[in-house]
PDB file of C-alpha atoms in Angstrom:
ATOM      1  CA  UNK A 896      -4.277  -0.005  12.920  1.00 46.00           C
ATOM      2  CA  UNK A 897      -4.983   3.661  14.681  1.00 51.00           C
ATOM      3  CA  UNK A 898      -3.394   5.711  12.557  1.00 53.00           C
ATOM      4  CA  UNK A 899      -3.956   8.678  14.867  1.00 51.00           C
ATOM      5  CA  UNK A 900      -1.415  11.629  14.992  1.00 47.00           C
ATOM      6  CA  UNK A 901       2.021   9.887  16.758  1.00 54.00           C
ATOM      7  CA  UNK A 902       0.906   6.602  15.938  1.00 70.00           C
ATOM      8  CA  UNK A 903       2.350   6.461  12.819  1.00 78.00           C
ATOM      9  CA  UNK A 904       5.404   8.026  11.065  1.00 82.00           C
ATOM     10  CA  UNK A 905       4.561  11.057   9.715  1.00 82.00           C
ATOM     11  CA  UNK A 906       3.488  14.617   9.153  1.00 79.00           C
ATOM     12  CA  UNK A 907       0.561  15.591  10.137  1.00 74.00           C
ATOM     13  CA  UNK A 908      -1.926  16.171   7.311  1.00 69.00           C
ATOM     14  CA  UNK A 909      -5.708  17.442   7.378  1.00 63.00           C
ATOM     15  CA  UNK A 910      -7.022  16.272  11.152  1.00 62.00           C
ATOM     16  CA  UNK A 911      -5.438  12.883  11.713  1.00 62.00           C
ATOM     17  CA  UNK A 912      -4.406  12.381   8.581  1.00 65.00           C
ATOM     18  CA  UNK A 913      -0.609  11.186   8.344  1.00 68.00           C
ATOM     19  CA  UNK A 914       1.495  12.139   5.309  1.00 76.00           C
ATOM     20  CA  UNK A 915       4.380   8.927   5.227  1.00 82.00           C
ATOM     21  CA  UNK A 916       7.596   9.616   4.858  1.00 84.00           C
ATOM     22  CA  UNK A 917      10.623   8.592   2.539  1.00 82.00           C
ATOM     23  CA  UNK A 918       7.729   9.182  -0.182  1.00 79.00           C
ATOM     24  CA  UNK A 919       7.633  11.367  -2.784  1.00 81.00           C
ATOM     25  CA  UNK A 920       4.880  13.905  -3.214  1.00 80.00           C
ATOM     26  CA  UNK A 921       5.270  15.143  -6.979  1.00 79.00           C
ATOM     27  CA  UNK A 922       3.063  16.914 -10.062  1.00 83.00           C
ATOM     28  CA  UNK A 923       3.205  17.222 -13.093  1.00 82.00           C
ATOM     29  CA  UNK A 924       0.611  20.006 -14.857  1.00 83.00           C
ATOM     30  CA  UNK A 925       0.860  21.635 -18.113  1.00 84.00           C
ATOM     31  CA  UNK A 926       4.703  21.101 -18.497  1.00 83.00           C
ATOM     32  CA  UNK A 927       5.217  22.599 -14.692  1.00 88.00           C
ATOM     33  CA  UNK A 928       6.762  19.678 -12.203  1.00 84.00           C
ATOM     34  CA  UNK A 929       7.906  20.228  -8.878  1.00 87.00           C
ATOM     35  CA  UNK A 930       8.044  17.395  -5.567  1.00 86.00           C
ATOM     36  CA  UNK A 931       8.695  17.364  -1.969  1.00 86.00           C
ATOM     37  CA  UNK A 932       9.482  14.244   0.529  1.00 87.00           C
ATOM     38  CA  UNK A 933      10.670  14.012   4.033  1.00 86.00           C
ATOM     39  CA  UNK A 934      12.625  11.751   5.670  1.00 90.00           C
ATOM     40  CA  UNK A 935      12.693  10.866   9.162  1.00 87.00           C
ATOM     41  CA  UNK A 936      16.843  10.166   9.807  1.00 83.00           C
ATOM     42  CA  UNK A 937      18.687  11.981  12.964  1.00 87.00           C
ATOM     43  CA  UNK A 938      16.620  14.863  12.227  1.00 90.00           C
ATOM     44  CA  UNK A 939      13.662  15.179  10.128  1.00 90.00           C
ATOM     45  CA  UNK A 940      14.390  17.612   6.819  1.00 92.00           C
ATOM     46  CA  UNK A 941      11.974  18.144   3.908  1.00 91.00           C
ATOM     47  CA  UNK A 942      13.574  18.112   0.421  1.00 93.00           C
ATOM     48  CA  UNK A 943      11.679  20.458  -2.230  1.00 93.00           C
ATOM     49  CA  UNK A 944      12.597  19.310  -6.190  1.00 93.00           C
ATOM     50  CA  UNK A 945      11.786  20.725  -9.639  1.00 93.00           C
ATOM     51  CA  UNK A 946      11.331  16.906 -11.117  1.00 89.00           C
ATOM     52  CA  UNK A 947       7.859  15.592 -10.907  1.00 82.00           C
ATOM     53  CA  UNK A 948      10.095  12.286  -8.681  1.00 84.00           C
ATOM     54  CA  UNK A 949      12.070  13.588  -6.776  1.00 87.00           C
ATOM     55  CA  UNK A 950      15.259  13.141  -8.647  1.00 92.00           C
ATOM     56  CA  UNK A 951      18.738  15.296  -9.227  1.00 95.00           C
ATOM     57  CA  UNK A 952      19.108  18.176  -6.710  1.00 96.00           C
ATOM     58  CA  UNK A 953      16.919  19.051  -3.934  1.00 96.00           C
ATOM     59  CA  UNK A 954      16.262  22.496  -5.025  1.00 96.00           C
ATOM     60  CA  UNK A 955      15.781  23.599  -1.053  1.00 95.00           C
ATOM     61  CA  UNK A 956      16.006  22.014   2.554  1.00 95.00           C
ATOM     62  CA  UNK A 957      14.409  22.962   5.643  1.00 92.00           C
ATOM     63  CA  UNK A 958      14.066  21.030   8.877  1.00 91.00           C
ATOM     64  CA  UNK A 959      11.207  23.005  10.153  1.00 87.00           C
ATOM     65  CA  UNK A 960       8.911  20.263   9.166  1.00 80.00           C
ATOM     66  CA  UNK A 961       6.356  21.125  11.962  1.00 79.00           C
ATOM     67  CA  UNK A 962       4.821  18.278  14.475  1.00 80.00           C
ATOM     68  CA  UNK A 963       6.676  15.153  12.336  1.00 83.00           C
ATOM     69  CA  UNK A 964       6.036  12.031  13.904  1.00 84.00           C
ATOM     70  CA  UNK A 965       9.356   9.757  13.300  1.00 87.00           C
ATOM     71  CA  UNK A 966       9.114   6.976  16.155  1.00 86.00           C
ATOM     72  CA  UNK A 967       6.060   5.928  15.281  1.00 82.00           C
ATOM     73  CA  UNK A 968       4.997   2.927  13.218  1.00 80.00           C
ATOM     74  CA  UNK A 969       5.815   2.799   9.078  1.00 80.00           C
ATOM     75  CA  UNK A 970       2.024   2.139   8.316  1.00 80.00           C
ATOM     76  CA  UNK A 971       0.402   0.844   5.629  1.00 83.00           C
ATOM     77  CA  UNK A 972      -0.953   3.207   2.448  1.00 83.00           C
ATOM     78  CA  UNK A 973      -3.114   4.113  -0.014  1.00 85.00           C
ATOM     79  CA  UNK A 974      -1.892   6.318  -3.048  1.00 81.00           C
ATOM     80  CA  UNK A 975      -4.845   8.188  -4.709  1.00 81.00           C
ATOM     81  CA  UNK A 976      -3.732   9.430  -7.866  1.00 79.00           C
ATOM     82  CA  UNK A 977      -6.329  11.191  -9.974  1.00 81.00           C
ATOM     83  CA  UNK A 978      -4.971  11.902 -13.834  1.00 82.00           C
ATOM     84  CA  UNK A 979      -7.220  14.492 -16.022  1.00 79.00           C
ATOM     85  CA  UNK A 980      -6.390  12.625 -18.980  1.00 65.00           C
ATOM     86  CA  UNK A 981      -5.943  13.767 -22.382  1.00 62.00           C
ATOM     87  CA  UNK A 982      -8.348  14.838 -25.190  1.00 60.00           C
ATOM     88  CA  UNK A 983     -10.728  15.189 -22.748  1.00 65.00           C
ATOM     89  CA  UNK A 984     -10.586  11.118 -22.496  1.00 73.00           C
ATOM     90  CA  UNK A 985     -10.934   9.351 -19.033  1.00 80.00           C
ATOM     91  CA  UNK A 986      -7.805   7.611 -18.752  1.00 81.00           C
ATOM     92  CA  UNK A 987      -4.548   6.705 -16.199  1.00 79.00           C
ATOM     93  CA  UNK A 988      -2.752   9.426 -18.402  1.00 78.00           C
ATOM     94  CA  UNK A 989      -2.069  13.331 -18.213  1.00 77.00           C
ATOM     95  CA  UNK A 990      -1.616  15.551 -15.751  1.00 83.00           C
ATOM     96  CA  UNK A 991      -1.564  14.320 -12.323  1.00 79.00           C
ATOM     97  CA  UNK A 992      -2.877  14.846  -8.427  1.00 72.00           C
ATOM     98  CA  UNK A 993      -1.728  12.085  -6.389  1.00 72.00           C
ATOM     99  CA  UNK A 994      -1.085  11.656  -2.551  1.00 76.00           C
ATOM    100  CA  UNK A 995      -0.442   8.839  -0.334  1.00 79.00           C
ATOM    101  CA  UNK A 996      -2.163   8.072   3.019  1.00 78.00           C
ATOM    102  CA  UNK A 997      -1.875   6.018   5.937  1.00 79.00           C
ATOM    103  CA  UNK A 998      -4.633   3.612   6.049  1.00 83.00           C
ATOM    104  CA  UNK A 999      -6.303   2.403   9.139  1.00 82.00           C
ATOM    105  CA  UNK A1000      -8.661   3.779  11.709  1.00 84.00           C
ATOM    106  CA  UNK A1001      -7.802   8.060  12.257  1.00 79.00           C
ATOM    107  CA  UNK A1002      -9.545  10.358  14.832  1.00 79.00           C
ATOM    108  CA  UNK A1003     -10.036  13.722  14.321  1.00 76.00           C
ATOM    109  CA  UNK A1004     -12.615  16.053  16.498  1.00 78.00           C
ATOM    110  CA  UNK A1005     -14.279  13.471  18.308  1.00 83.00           C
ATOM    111  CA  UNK A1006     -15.104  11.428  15.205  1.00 85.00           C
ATOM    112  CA  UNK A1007     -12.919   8.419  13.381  1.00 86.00           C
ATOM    113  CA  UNK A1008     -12.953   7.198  10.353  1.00 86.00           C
ATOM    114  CA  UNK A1009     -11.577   3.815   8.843  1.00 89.00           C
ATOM    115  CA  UNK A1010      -9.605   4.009   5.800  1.00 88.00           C
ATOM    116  CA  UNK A1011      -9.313   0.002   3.978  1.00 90.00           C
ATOM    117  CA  UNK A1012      -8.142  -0.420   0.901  1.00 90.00           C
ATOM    118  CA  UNK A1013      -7.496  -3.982  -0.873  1.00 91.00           C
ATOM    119  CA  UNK A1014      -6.707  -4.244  -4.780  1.00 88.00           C
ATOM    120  CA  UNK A1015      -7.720  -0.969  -6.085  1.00 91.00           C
ATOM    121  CA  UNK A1016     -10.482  -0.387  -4.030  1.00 92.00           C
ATOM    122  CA  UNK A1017     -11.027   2.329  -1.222  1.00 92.00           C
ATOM    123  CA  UNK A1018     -13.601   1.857   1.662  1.00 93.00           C
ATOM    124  CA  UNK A1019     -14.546   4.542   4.079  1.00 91.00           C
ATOM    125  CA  UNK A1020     -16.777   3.886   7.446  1.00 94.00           C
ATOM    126  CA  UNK A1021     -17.038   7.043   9.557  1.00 92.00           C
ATOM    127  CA  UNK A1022     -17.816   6.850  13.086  1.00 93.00           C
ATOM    128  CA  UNK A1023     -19.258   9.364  15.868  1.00 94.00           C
ATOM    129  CA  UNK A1024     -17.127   7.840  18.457  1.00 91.00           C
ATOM    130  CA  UNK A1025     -13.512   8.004  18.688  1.00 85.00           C
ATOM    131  CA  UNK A1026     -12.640   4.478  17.876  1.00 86.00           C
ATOM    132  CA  UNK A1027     -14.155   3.654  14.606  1.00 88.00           C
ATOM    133  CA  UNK A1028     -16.093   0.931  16.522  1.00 92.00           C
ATOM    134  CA  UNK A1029     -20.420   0.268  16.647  1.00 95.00           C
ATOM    135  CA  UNK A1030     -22.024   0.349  13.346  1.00 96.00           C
ATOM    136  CA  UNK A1031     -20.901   3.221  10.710  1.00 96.00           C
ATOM    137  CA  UNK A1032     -22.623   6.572  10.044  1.00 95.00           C
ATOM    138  CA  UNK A1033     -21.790   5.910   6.843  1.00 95.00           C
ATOM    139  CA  UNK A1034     -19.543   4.239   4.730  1.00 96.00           C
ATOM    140  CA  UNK A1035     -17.862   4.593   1.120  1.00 93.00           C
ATOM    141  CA  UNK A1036     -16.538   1.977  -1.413  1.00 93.00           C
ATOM    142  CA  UNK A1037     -14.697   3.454  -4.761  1.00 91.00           C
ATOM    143  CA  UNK A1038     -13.131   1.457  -6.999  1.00 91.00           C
ATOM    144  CA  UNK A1039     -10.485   2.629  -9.818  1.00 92.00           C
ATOM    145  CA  UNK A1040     -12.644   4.130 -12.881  1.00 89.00           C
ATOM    146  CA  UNK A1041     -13.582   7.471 -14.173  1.00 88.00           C
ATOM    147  CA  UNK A1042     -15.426   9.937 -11.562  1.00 82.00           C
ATOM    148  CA  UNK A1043     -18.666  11.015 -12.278  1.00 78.00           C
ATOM    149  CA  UNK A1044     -17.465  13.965 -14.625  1.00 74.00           C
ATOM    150  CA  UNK A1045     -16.357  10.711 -17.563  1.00 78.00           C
ATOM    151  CA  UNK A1046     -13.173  12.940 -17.644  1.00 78.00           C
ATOM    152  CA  UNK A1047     -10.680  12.463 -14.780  1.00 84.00           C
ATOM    153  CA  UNK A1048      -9.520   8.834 -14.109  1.00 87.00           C
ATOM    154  CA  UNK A1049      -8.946   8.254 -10.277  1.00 88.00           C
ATOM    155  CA  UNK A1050      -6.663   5.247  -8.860  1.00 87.00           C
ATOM    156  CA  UNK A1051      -6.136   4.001  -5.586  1.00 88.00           C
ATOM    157  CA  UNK A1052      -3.173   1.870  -4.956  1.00 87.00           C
ATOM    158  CA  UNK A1053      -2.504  -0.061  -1.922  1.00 86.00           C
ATOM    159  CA  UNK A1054       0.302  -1.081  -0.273  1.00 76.00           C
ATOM    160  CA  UNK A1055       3.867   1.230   0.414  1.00 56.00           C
ATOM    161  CA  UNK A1056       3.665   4.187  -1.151  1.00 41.00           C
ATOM    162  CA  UNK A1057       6.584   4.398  -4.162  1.00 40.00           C
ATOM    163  CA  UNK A1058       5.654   6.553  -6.910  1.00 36.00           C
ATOM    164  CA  UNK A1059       4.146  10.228  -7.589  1.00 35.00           C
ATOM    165  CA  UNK A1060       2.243  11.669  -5.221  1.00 38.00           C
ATOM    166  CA  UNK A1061       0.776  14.903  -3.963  1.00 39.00           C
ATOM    167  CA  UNK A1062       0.418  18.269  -6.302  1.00 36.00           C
ATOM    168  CA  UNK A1063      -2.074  19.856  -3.953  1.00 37.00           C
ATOM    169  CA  UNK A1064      -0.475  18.356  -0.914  1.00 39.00           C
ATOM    170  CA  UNK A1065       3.084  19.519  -2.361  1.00 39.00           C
ATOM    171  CA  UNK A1066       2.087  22.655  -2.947  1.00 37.00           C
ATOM    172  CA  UNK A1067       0.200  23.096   0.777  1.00 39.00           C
ATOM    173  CA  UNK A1068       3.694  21.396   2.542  1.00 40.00           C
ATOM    174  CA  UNK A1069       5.951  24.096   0.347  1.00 39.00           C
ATOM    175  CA  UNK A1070       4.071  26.797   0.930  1.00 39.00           C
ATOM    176  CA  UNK A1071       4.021  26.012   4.576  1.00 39.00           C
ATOM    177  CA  UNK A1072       7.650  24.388   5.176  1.00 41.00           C
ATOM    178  CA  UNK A1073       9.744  27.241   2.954  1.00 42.00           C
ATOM    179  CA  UNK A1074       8.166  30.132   3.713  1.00 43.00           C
ATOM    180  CA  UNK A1075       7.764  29.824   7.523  1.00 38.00           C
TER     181      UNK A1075
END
């Protein structure tokens, strides 16, 4: 799948990146939660939340969402969640970063890269052409474990994209969506 920008529904999100929508981007860290999520409808509006999951109230609204992509494809994802555990312990536990992707091949300053992901594993080729096709420059396989700190537990999760995700991403999209 090219998951390039207008390809696939979405926002947007580092280069070709797309940021899905109808999924909620949420934290939780040191007793502080707060999530965002847009949806695509008649017009696209991002909803900002104090819940880590997007439940009760939307705390604010704004349907300045930027270059949303909304007649696109609903592409596949990959949630990367990465917990820093407790008791300094590697384990799926703790606080929480998490963010959901869409997978496939995305193009970004005359380079591509293709995102798989099967089970809980992550594989990344990246190209020097535009169409992640030839052999790789170089490609990455991670698998759900600890990182190489032994202290934060990362897990990728394939598939639609239905539970936490985002704190740095949430905070990037708030920042940008509510005071702009």
């Amino acid at each position: 799948i090219d998951v390039a920008v207008g390809v696939c529904n979405g926002v947007p999100f580092l280069g070709g990146l797309a940021l899905p929508p109808d999924q909620c981007f949420g934290s939780s860290r040191g007793g502080e939660t707060s999530s965002f999520k847009f949806e695509c409808g008649d017009t696209p509006t991002g909803y900002q939340y104090s819940s880590a999951d997007c439940s009760g109230k939307a705390i604010n609204t704004t349907t300045d969402i930027g270059n949303v992509t909304c007649n696109g494809e609903n592409c596949p994802v990959v949630i990367i969640t990465s917990y820093d555990g407790s008791s300094d312990k590697c384990e799926a536990s703790g606080n929480f970063t998490s963010f959901a992707i869409a997978i496939g091949c995305v193009v970004d300053d005359g380079e591509s890269m293709d995102i798989e992901c099967e089970g809980e594993t992550i594989t990344v080729s990246t190209y020097s052409n535009t169409a992640c096709s030839g052999d790789p420059s170089s490609t990455t396989t991670q698998t759900s474990g600890c990182d190489s700190d032994g202290e934060t537990y990362v897990q990728y999760t394939c598939g639609a994209a239905d539970k936490f995700t985002g704190i740095a991403m949430v905070t990037v999209l708030m920042v940008y969506l509510f005071n702009n």
